[in-house]
XYZ file of C-alpha atoms in Angstrom:
759
model
C 81.409 154.508 -0.382
C 82.967 151.088 -0.107
C 85.829 150.568 2.319
C 88.701 148.319 1.357
C 91.211 146.624 3.781
C 94.664 145.722 2.504
C 95.738 142.120 3.226
C 98.758 143.378 5.186
C 96.329 144.648 7.900
C 95.307 141.060 8.678
C 98.962 140.161 9.307
C 99.340 142.633 12.233
C 97.628 140.446 14.905
C 99.650 137.458 13.773
C 102.904 139.393 14.102
C 102.007 140.614 17.613
C 101.074 137.105 18.749
C 104.363 135.729 17.348
C 106.334 138.358 19.270
C 104.513 137.422 22.483
C 105.295 133.741 22.009
C 108.941 134.577 21.334
C 109.076 136.717 24.492
C 107.454 133.951 26.600
C 109.930 131.393 25.270
C 112.897 133.653 25.966
C 111.669 134.345 29.466
C 111.206 130.615 30.092
C 114.748 129.889 28.947
C 116.136 132.615 31.207
C 114.034 131.319 34.139
C 115.349 127.784 33.658
C 118.881 129.113 33.475
C 118.253 131.007 36.751
C 116.840 127.909 38.522
C 119.998 126.104 37.584
C 121.932 128.820 39.439
C 119.802 128.768 42.624
C 122.176 128.366 45.542
C 121.633 127.763 49.248
C 123.759 126.676 52.190
C 122.086 124.874 55.096
C 124.079 124.358 58.299
C 122.684 121.894 60.838
C 123.680 121.764 64.505
C 122.428 119.498 67.295
C 122.939 120.660 70.876
C 122.594 118.263 73.806
C 122.481 118.838 77.570
C 126.212 119.373 77.898
C 126.546 116.450 80.302
C 128.713 113.358 80.038
C 125.798 111.019 80.562
C 123.276 111.074 77.735
C 125.590 113.075 75.485
C 124.746 113.044 71.769
C 127.896 111.880 69.968
C 127.421 110.380 66.495
C 124.585 111.579 64.292
C 123.766 112.338 60.677
C 121.408 114.582 58.722
C 119.645 114.790 55.368
C 117.254 117.132 53.549
C 113.639 116.299 52.777
C 110.758 117.722 50.769
C 107.187 117.297 51.848
C 105.917 117.662 55.392
C 102.974 115.580 56.515
C 102.153 115.937 60.195
C 102.701 112.737 62.167
C 104.572 110.724 59.549
C 108.024 110.447 58.013
C 107.743 111.171 54.308
C 109.801 109.691 51.491
C 110.920 112.989 49.918
C 114.639 112.905 50.737
C 116.596 114.889 48.110
C 120.117 114.733 49.620
C 122.397 111.986 50.866
C 122.888 111.359 54.567
C 125.870 113.298 55.906
C 127.730 112.540 59.118
C 128.459 115.213 61.687
C 131.902 116.790 61.540
C 133.142 119.397 64.022
C 129.690 119.492 65.579
C 127.727 120.302 62.430
C 126.523 119.110 59.037
C 126.514 121.527 56.088
C 124.651 121.134 52.781
C 125.489 123.167 49.670
C 122.721 123.329 47.085
C 122.250 122.542 44.274
C 125.560 120.629 44.288
C 124.389 118.128 46.900
C 120.934 117.457 45.494
C 120.830 113.712 44.896
C 120.742 112.532 41.314
C 117.172 112.125 40.141
C 115.788 114.258 42.973
C 114.270 117.718 42.893
C 114.637 120.351 45.571
C 111.378 122.124 46.549
C 112.576 125.644 45.673
C 110.101 128.325 46.781
C 107.555 125.720 47.980
C 106.095 127.259 51.133
C 107.173 125.440 54.302
C 107.995 122.282 52.402
C 111.667 121.727 53.244
C 112.950 120.270 56.488
C 116.042 118.684 57.976
C 115.985 115.190 59.408
C 118.591 114.204 62.020
C 119.102 110.792 63.550
C 121.564 108.913 65.689
C 123.925 106.860 63.559
C 123.405 103.137 63.675
C 126.640 102.021 65.312
C 125.220 99.212 67.406
C 124.329 99.994 70.992
C 124.423 103.773 70.678
C 122.541 105.660 73.346
C 120.629 107.946 73.340
C 118.715 107.258 70.136
C 116.595 109.689 68.140
C 115.165 110.335 64.704
C 113.763 113.868 64.574
C 112.982 116.619 62.111
C 113.381 120.383 62.169
C 110.600 122.860 61.622
C 109.625 123.065 57.935
C 110.853 126.130 56.024
C 110.686 127.644 52.545
C 113.813 126.891 50.525
C 115.092 129.968 48.653
C 118.553 131.264 47.728
C 120.549 132.172 50.831
C 122.055 130.706 53.965
C 120.135 128.860 56.675
C 121.032 127.796 60.189
C 119.057 124.835 61.521
C 119.352 124.182 65.263
C 117.898 121.265 67.175
C 118.543 121.825 70.871
C 117.937 119.618 73.888
C 117.883 121.505 77.181
C 116.906 120.525 80.692
C 116.933 123.894 82.392
C 115.468 126.033 83.630
C 112.814 124.191 85.588
C 109.626 126.169 85.998
C 108.810 127.580 89.404
C 105.273 128.762 90.103
C 104.630 131.535 92.625
C 100.958 132.028 93.450
C 99.754 135.199 95.124
C 96.474 135.525 97.025
C 94.971 138.484 98.837
C 92.577 137.410 101.574
C 90.180 140.016 102.868
C 88.586 138.761 106.055
C 86.259 141.743 106.342
C 82.613 142.266 105.486
C 80.987 143.339 102.238
C 81.511 147.030 102.823
C 84.966 148.169 101.871
C 85.904 144.761 100.425
C 88.956 144.913 98.209
C 88.023 145.293 94.573
C 90.316 144.803 91.571
C 93.988 144.405 92.441
C 97.268 143.386 90.869
C 100.593 141.942 91.962
C 104.255 141.783 90.983
C 107.409 140.176 92.341
C 110.352 142.128 93.772
C 113.831 141.487 95.036
C 115.598 143.477 97.706
C 113.938 144.788 100.828
C 114.854 148.238 102.081
C 112.939 149.352 105.173
C 110.572 152.249 104.645
C 110.652 152.438 100.877
C 109.390 150.676 97.773
C 112.520 149.385 96.088
C 113.337 149.369 92.401
C 113.894 145.626 92.253
C 110.736 144.566 90.409
C 111.557 141.613 88.133
C 108.107 140.724 86.754
C 105.344 142.716 85.094
C 102.252 143.705 87.026
C 99.538 141.081 86.644
C 95.851 141.563 87.472
C 94.170 139.124 89.839
C 91.721 136.642 88.352
C 89.345 134.866 90.720
C 91.384 136.158 93.637
C 94.691 134.780 92.373
C 97.806 135.967 90.544
C 100.172 133.256 89.334
C 103.730 133.784 88.071
C 105.652 131.086 86.179
C 109.380 131.668 86.530
C 111.753 132.145 84.794
C 109.336 132.523 81.874
C 107.784 135.670 83.318
C 110.986 137.338 84.500
C 111.050 140.699 82.690
C 113.619 141.186 79.944
C 116.835 142.648 81.340
C 116.025 141.577 84.904
C 116.982 138.564 86.976
C 115.267 136.734 89.800
C 117.100 136.353 93.142
C 117.362 132.563 92.964
C 118.575 131.070 96.226
C 119.021 134.404 98.017
C 117.614 133.958 101.509
C 114.427 135.947 102.172
C 115.065 138.366 99.329
C 111.906 137.869 97.256
C 108.560 139.370 98.126
C 105.234 140.111 96.533
C 103.764 143.578 96.169
C 99.975 143.934 95.883
C 98.082 147.103 95.108
C 94.571 148.173 94.257
C 93.888 148.895 90.604
C 91.229 150.744 88.682
C 90.092 154.347 88.568
C 88.961 155.887 91.867
C 88.865 152.470 93.504
C 88.129 152.240 97.206
C 89.578 151.005 99.417
C 93.091 151.748 98.129
C 96.275 149.988 99.184
C 99.846 149.277 98.139
C 101.343 146.612 100.380
C 104.034 143.948 100.464
C 103.993 140.376 101.689
C 106.460 138.505 103.848
C 109.854 137.993 102.136
C 110.760 134.442 101.118
C 113.535 132.448 99.453
C 112.996 131.713 95.770
C 114.325 128.268 94.821
C 114.190 126.724 91.349
C 111.676 123.915 91.016
C 109.916 124.506 94.325
C 106.473 126.013 93.828
C 105.159 128.176 96.613
C 102.242 130.341 97.590
C 102.409 133.689 99.312
C 99.362 135.440 100.617
C 98.581 138.779 102.172
C 95.684 138.863 104.611
C 93.686 141.898 105.583
C 91.899 141.312 108.864
C 89.383 143.896 110.051
C 87.798 142.882 113.318
C 85.665 144.888 115.722
C 85.137 143.653 119.269
C 81.828 144.865 120.678
C 80.617 144.945 124.297
C 79.539 141.577 125.625
C 76.049 142.892 126.404
C 75.505 146.059 124.375
C 72.869 148.339 125.830
C 71.102 150.933 123.747
C 70.471 153.990 125.887
C 68.816 157.262 125.255
C 70.959 159.113 122.728
C 71.514 161.960 125.151
C 72.908 159.525 127.750
C 74.923 157.255 125.432
C 78.666 157.017 125.983
C 81.199 154.874 124.167
C 84.926 154.442 123.755
C 86.355 153.131 120.465
C 90.000 152.005 120.563
C 91.698 151.561 117.185
C 94.884 149.557 116.598
C 96.813 148.629 113.464
C 99.135 145.587 113.336
C 101.550 145.093 110.423
C 103.872 142.208 109.510
C 106.340 142.994 112.278
C 109.209 143.330 109.801
C 111.506 146.269 109.144
C 110.593 146.228 105.467
C 106.993 147.124 104.727
C 106.380 148.390 108.261
C 103.516 150.835 108.714
C 105.004 153.982 110.207
C 102.540 156.890 110.243
C 98.760 156.574 110.068
C 95.540 158.130 111.336
C 91.914 157.170 111.914
C 88.429 158.634 112.130
C 84.867 157.405 112.679
C 82.216 157.306 109.972
C 78.577 156.507 109.615
C 76.938 155.072 106.546
C 78.251 151.953 104.892
C 77.712 151.616 101.155
C 79.476 148.624 99.609
C 82.278 149.601 97.255
C 82.519 153.307 98.007
C 83.923 155.691 100.590
C 81.025 157.702 102.000
C 81.020 161.246 103.345
C 79.618 160.498 106.809
C 82.655 161.281 108.990
C 81.561 162.435 112.466
C 84.957 162.699 114.267
C 88.198 164.457 113.469
C 91.205 162.543 112.170
C 93.476 161.390 115.021
C 97.035 160.036 115.092
C 97.964 157.092 117.328
C 99.543 157.491 120.727
C 101.672 154.481 121.695
C 100.087 152.583 118.827
C 96.457 153.212 119.841
C 93.811 155.797 118.901
C 90.963 156.304 121.375
C 87.698 158.023 120.489
C 85.609 159.123 123.506
C 81.997 159.614 122.524
C 80.016 161.810 122.566
C 82.691 164.390 123.458
C 84.610 163.907 120.198
C 81.610 164.058 117.897
C 82.193 167.042 115.613
C 79.895 170.044 115.633
C 76.969 169.848 113.203
C 77.290 166.058 112.924
C 75.559 163.193 114.682
C 76.643 159.745 115.656
C 74.559 156.802 114.406
C 73.606 155.547 117.874
C 71.756 152.229 117.712
C 71.758 152.066 113.913
C 72.474 148.476 112.920
C 75.927 148.028 111.353
C 76.194 151.664 110.372
C 79.391 152.750 112.152
C 82.897 151.986 111.001
C 86.502 153.078 111.467
C 88.547 154.458 108.590
C 92.370 154.223 108.648
C 94.861 155.686 106.220
C 98.606 156.157 105.874
C 99.893 159.716 106.287
C 102.902 161.582 104.979
C 104.459 162.297 101.580
C 106.184 159.439 99.821
C 105.298 157.035 102.585
C 105.319 153.323 101.837
C 103.320 151.178 102.200
C 100.140 153.156 101.533
C 96.562 152.287 102.396
C 93.132 153.751 102.990
C 90.903 151.110 104.533
C 87.856 150.671 106.713
C 86.941 148.288 109.518
C 83.923 146.049 109.524
C 80.741 148.031 110.214
C 79.286 147.721 113.704
C 76.323 148.953 115.730
C 77.255 151.860 118.009
C 75.800 151.582 121.478
C 77.094 152.463 124.906
C 80.187 150.508 125.856
C 83.780 149.852 124.912
C 84.766 148.851 121.381
C 88.084 147.707 119.926
C 88.690 147.956 116.192
C 91.782 146.088 114.970
C 93.085 146.185 111.437
C 95.814 143.643 110.895
C 98.077 142.957 107.930
C 99.290 139.357 107.874
C 101.317 137.408 105.341
C 102.917 134.029 104.869
C 104.880 132.329 102.100
C 105.161 128.553 101.993
C 106.315 125.885 99.586
C 103.670 123.664 98.075
C 102.904 120.657 100.240
C 100.733 117.861 98.844
C 98.610 115.711 101.146
C 97.179 112.696 99.360
C 94.382 110.708 100.996
C 93.475 107.170 99.983
C 90.989 104.782 101.477
C 90.839 101.080 100.855
C 89.072 98.076 102.233
C 90.014 94.447 102.051
C 86.516 93.073 101.734
C 84.325 91.648 99.007
C 81.607 93.211 96.882
C 78.949 93.380 99.549
C 79.415 96.363 101.835
C 81.997 97.949 99.577
C 82.845 101.558 100.351
C 81.122 103.756 97.782
C 81.344 107.547 97.518
C 83.372 109.310 100.179
C 85.070 112.611 100.919
C 87.923 113.899 103.033
C 89.156 117.012 104.827
C 92.186 117.991 106.901
C 92.067 118.859 110.584
C 94.320 120.290 113.267
C 94.060 119.239 116.882
C 93.352 115.783 118.197
C 91.084 115.492 121.232
C 90.298 111.962 122.379
C 86.665 110.988 121.893
C 85.588 114.129 120.104
C 85.429 115.383 116.546
C 87.320 118.633 116.873
C 86.523 121.972 115.298
C 89.954 122.350 113.746
C 89.094 121.724 110.091
C 91.281 123.932 107.884
C 90.318 122.711 104.394
C 87.048 122.235 102.590
C 85.568 118.776 102.137
C 86.733 117.218 98.865
C 85.175 114.267 97.093
C 87.341 111.312 96.123
C 88.243 110.997 92.441
C 89.500 107.609 91.270
C 89.862 106.644 94.903
C 92.068 109.595 95.873
C 91.628 113.001 97.480
C 94.538 115.404 96.951
C 95.096 118.631 98.866
C 97.708 121.182 97.762
C 98.697 123.381 100.683
C 98.683 126.267 101.422
C 96.478 126.914 98.371
C 93.559 124.927 99.791
C 93.686 126.189 103.368
C 90.395 127.927 104.124
C 90.670 131.695 104.457
C 90.866 132.577 108.129
C 92.064 129.101 109.173
C 95.579 127.991 110.025
C 97.331 124.708 109.333
C 99.392 123.159 112.169
C 102.732 123.580 110.414
C 105.532 121.874 112.316
C 103.335 120.698 115.196
C 104.232 117.114 116.020
C 101.438 114.668 115.180
C 98.774 117.348 115.173
C 97.412 117.070 111.618
C 95.090 114.308 110.568
C 92.701 113.361 107.810
C 89.014 112.784 108.318
C 87.101 110.569 105.891
C 83.367 110.043 105.710
C 80.788 108.445 103.452
C 78.953 110.905 101.221
C 75.599 110.836 99.491
C 72.031 110.198 100.562
C 70.981 106.738 101.734
C 74.420 105.261 101.178
C 75.538 102.125 102.935
C 77.916 101.425 104.616
C 78.310 104.682 106.523
C 81.378 105.867 108.351
C 83.042 108.986 109.712
C 86.619 108.143 110.673
C 90.031 109.684 111.138
C 93.460 108.591 110.013
C 96.662 108.397 111.978
C 97.908 111.869 113.092
C 101.021 113.165 111.353
C 103.360 116.154 111.387
C 102.676 118.656 108.620
C 105.977 120.073 107.401
C 106.366 122.688 104.705
C 107.504 121.233 101.398
C 107.239 117.594 102.525
C 104.386 115.724 100.864
C 102.326 113.311 102.932
C 100.313 110.248 101.952
C 97.622 109.318 104.480
C 95.929 105.978 104.024
C 92.866 104.741 105.908
C 91.901 101.107 105.452
C 88.975 98.986 106.595
C 89.890 95.361 107.067
C 87.268 92.591 107.207
C 88.222 89.011 107.832
C 86.445 85.880 109.026
C 87.913 82.540 109.940
C 86.235 79.283 110.979
C 87.328 76.056 112.587
C 85.534 72.769 112.976
C 84.721 71.812 116.562
C 85.495 68.315 117.746
C 82.636 66.384 119.382
C 82.998 63.874 122.200
C 80.526 61.472 120.558
C 79.495 61.154 116.941
C 75.880 62.049 117.667
C 76.684 65.225 119.638
C 75.761 68.535 118.018
C 78.199 71.273 118.965
C 76.700 74.745 119.212
C 78.295 77.101 116.659
C 79.589 80.430 117.944
C 80.380 83.683 116.149
C 82.868 85.936 117.960
C 83.347 89.517 116.730
C 86.113 91.945 117.590
C 86.905 95.423 116.371
C 90.504 96.670 116.145
C 91.077 100.422 115.847
C 94.215 102.523 115.425
C 95.304 102.080 119.035
C 95.470 105.831 119.598
C 93.603 107.967 122.135
C 92.180 110.134 119.389
C 89.744 108.369 117.090
C 89.555 105.293 119.309
C 86.498 103.061 118.841
C 84.838 102.827 122.262
C 81.160 101.821 122.330
C 79.765 99.619 119.585
C 77.349 96.767 119.011
C 76.870 93.905 116.554
C 74.223 91.647 115.088
C 73.974 88.827 112.538
C 72.177 89.096 109.197
C 71.177 86.927 106.292
C 71.006 88.175 102.752
C 73.807 90.116 101.136
C 72.775 92.686 98.558
C 75.596 94.733 97.081
C 75.341 98.394 98.059
C 72.314 98.021 100.335
C 71.697 97.460 104.029
C 69.267 94.548 104.070
C 66.511 93.725 106.533
C 67.484 90.132 107.262
C 68.660 90.482 110.870
C 68.163 87.198 112.768
C 69.744 88.120 116.135
C 69.233 90.988 118.541
C 71.843 93.715 118.767
C 74.484 92.907 121.387
C 76.819 95.466 122.972
C 80.544 94.962 123.141
C 81.767 93.319 126.337
C 85.481 93.311 127.127
C 86.261 94.059 123.503
C 84.174 91.315 121.870
C 80.623 90.348 120.965
C 79.776 86.634 120.927
C 76.695 84.922 119.500
C 75.797 81.346 120.474
C 73.568 79.713 117.903
C 70.795 78.765 117.676
C 70.131 80.186 121.174
C 70.736 83.779 120.100
C 68.829 83.449 116.809
C 65.691 85.059 118.200
C 64.581 87.032 115.161
C 64.039 86.234 111.509
C 65.326 83.163 109.705
C 68.747 81.660 110.276
C 70.458 80.936 106.911
C 71.954 77.557 107.794
C 74.276 76.218 105.078
C 73.308 78.951 102.600
C 76.505 79.754 100.664
C 77.982 83.172 101.500
C 74.702 84.455 102.925
C 75.523 85.269 106.560
C 77.340 88.374 107.652
C 78.135 90.476 110.706
C 76.991 94.073 111.056
C 78.731 96.425 113.537
C 77.874 100.019 114.395
C 78.907 102.714 116.858
C 76.491 103.462 119.697
C 75.822 106.437 121.911
C 74.883 110.089 121.475
C 77.510 112.354 119.975
C 80.027 109.535 119.807
C 82.975 109.918 117.476
C 84.103 108.224 115.315
C 80.883 106.799 113.870
C 80.425 103.803 111.604
C 77.897 101.253 110.420
C 79.712 98.489 108.579
C 79.408 94.840 107.580
C 81.871 91.974 107.619
C 82.648 89.452 104.927
C 79.742 87.159 103.969
C 80.235 83.535 105.012
C 78.423 80.197 105.037
C 76.901 79.407 108.435
C 77.239 75.712 109.320
C 76.804 73.652 112.471
C 79.728 72.279 114.434
C 81.973 75.247 113.541
C 83.245 78.299 115.382
C 83.659 81.606 113.574
C 85.852 84.571 114.370
C 85.007 87.851 112.593
C 87.498 90.685 112.818
C 86.758 94.271 111.809
C 89.799 96.518 111.790
C 90.669 100.124 111.066
C 94.246 100.801 110.041
C 96.004 103.926 108.891
C 99.422 104.995 107.716
C 100.823 108.452 107.115
C 104.146 108.689 105.345
C 106.219 111.265 103.565
C 106.414 110.844 99.806
C 108.018 112.568 96.853
C 106.374 113.703 93.634
C 108.537 113.743 90.506
C 106.955 115.516 87.526
C 108.585 114.745 84.165
C 107.816 117.145 81.302
C 108.852 116.930 77.649
C 108.374 120.308 75.998
C 108.528 120.475 72.204
C 108.887 124.027 70.904
C 108.543 122.964 67.273
C 105.765 123.281 64.725
C 102.991 120.800 64.007
C 105.040 118.661 61.638
C 107.240 116.197 63.446
C 105.695 116.926 66.832
C 106.397 114.368 69.510
C 103.292 112.267 69.908
C 102.537 109.726 72.607
C 105.502 109.205 74.915
C 106.334 107.586 78.231
C 108.846 108.021 81.023
C 110.582 106.092 83.779
C 113.072 106.903 86.539
C 116.643 105.573 86.608
C 119.582 105.605 88.942
C 123.203 105.695 87.897
C 124.563 107.719 85.032
C 127.363 106.222 82.944
C 128.367 108.299 79.928
C 127.468 106.794 76.575
C 125.277 103.928 77.671
C 121.740 103.251 78.852
C 121.960 101.853 82.351
C 119.911 99.018 83.758
C 119.057 100.957 86.918
C 115.375 101.592 86.252
C 113.451 101.651 89.549
C 109.941 102.563 88.342
C 107.637 101.182 85.692
C 107.169 103.002 82.403
C 104.265 105.469 82.614
C 102.508 107.144 79.677
C 102.319 110.930 79.557
C 98.979 112.590 80.255
C 98.533 116.213 79.203
C 102.262 116.422 78.579
C 103.340 115.281 82.063
C 104.307 112.020 83.766
C 104.116 112.081 87.573
C 105.732 109.518 89.861
C 104.775 109.239 93.539
C 107.648 107.771 95.518
C 108.130 105.423 97.290
C 104.682 104.130 96.233
C 105.727 103.587 92.623
C 109.165 102.115 93.200
C 109.200 98.731 91.488
C 109.179 95.769 93.842
C 112.724 94.639 94.513
C 114.259 97.941 93.419
C 115.736 100.750 95.513
C 115.602 104.476 94.791
C 118.863 106.459 95.126
C 117.618 108.725 97.933
C 119.910 111.696 98.594
C 122.564 110.513 96.129
C 123.894 113.679 94.528
C 122.771 113.818 90.885
C 122.075 110.088 90.986
C 118.562 110.129 89.508
C 117.407 110.948 86.006
C 114.328 110.585 83.869
C 114.296 108.621 80.644
C 111.734 109.562 77.967
C 110.900 107.643 74.846
C 108.280 107.540 72.131
C 105.607 104.943 72.807
C 106.293 101.899 70.657
C 104.055 101.293 67.668
C 104.013 100.527 63.988
C 105.105 103.292 61.670
C 105.309 105.990 64.323
C 107.411 109.066 63.618
C 109.435 110.780 65.033
C 111.208 108.351 67.378
C 113.387 109.185 70.370
C 114.844 107.675 73.532
C 116.500 110.402 75.608
C 117.401 111.259 79.173
C 117.029 114.432 81.202
C 119.585 116.083 83.422
C 120.481 114.069 86.552
C 119.116 115.420 89.834
C 119.214 114.605 93.542
C 116.193 112.659 94.764
C 115.162 113.813 98.241
C 112.295 112.715 100.440
C 109.232 114.898 100.676
C 109.217 117.656 98.069
C 107.698 117.987 94.613
C 110.432 117.901 91.978
C 110.016 118.886 88.340
C 112.446 117.695 85.680
C 111.952 119.024 82.175
C 113.530 118.175 78.848
C 113.038 120.821 76.154
C 113.281 120.134 72.434
C 113.827 123.370 70.492
C 113.682 123.311 66.692
C 114.691 126.567 65.028
C 115.351 127.457 61.398
C 116.625 130.950 60.618
C 118.462 132.710 57.792
C 122.101 133.028 58.827
C 122.499 136.030 56.527
C 120.024 138.871 56.076
C 117.158 137.851 53.897
C 116.668 135.373 51.097
C 116.755 136.624 47.509
C 113.877 135.950 45.184
C 114.157 136.962 41.492
C 111.089 137.341 39.327
C 111.396 137.459 35.522
C 108.743 139.702 33.956
C 106.921 138.662 30.814
C 107.183 141.442 28.198
C 106.012 141.867 24.615
C 108.413 143.378 22.135
């Protein structure tokens, strides 16, 4: 059977396709009509610091399409509009420039550009952009905000456990509190709990102040740290507070809680027969000595067995409460029935202390250091100690005034307390630190060794010690700087310098044929202080001058100092080697300390010189040192915007005087480029020669920040921070924040999609 298809059947696909094309065309027309009706309102506001000086007055804004990080694009699609009543408002599409196209619905491709109007000598100047956003129908609020407060304050918390391995504190956490009510844990916590990392918890305020809370800024001794053990079934357990302190904006500080667990053993312990052994163990507990956080009720017992990290079951006495602050265990009478004491077992006895009572605060369950129980009297003391101090920076520099030969190479420094004439004391309270770029910087109290104490407030009782480091280095030295007073919050710069000078004069002769014997006289000038004074030393003359090496070219014997000088008469004293007569810059003096256990020590060389007849030479070696208070000013420019339009390389300088509407000429430092987002000035070291800093002038100092000059850079700015009072000694942080926020000013943007349908 043959099938036949009518011709009308072939027309069906054509009709369907025509309907689809008609539907597409209609949809396109409706879409174009809708685009023509797209409407958006963009309101731009620029907020300055709210101060007369540096106030932003005249500015203008425009709208751009395209956002290429680090450059200013050419996609402007609106005219520039001048600020009126503190804002600029754009209504789209009415204000789209003729011939331009707005980037409707293009993801993050619209931004606002604001700039100071060019009215001559306007100050400050800026040309910045907002964060990019997606332009859709609706209302937008664009805010560019300059703010200078709050300044960050860092509070560091450390928990020092000065005990042994057994019972060492494990994981712990800390938080900050305000208010201090004796005998209870108050409800004034204003930060979250933070776990310790590498023995440290650090809070940055006000950033980490919990929502709905406030920090007690400026309230005397009303802030304290609370530390507690964390983790499941952790031992030992504790919940303690540190010493209250005053929280002040911009002044970083460190507070630490120390747990000291010492056991004093008999001077000459004697192990007797167990049946004849007798011992007395006295236990005391010392707290911070403050009403708040005082330890009220506690008890103790004796244990044997000491397994690191756990509380063992080897108790061999009953629990006892203190009487007049002391618990005494008389052994063997107080050894419990069916238990034994670990007589003579090395480091296998310890004291356990714990708080008692319901709802008591603070709480703790701790152990002493283990000890060996023999006959005799023992004292076990557990002590809670705490301190809170502002950051104090001690900067050590060392310089010499000599030439290449004998230059000081690698060296290190540490800080000491105590100054005993003629001796190197045992009062070191920091680790040794190697010099970096010619400087050693200590931040106290963070870098005070655990268990050591700095001589805070003790007149001229802190000093720096500097010494050569490395193997086989030359020259060698181990010296101290001038003593100074270490005061909390007042930075100190200690400088130790080695001076080397040589002068010569021609000697007159009675007759032309006379040869006058040349002499070389050497003296050594120290700091002129009892401590660190140079006492016994000797000198010799050398030829050959090899940079960085101590050569073998000695041509005189060593001669000891006599009445403060060493003198060589040549050629009579040239008894060894070859004398380098008339060899340019090839003779030098070597001096070194002599004697056993002498301090300070040194082995140094003078400046090379040319040894000639008929001349007298005077070589002077000198040690000098200065210690002075200095101020650190940290300038930070924080940009809270997105990647496009980010501030790039910038620099800062310090100014005095603040006259509204103009950029003063009172700059008293050089411009310094930012490194890692910060510019730091050390004053008075970096005060420009001939200039004066406005010390203690109320709000008489401010920082000026500007984009580093260059071709085609974008964005540009030249702004000032909030004025502040420049005082001697502390570390001051001044911060200028640039916030760039774009948000819908009404709920949501509307997006309309036109479906494609076939009819």
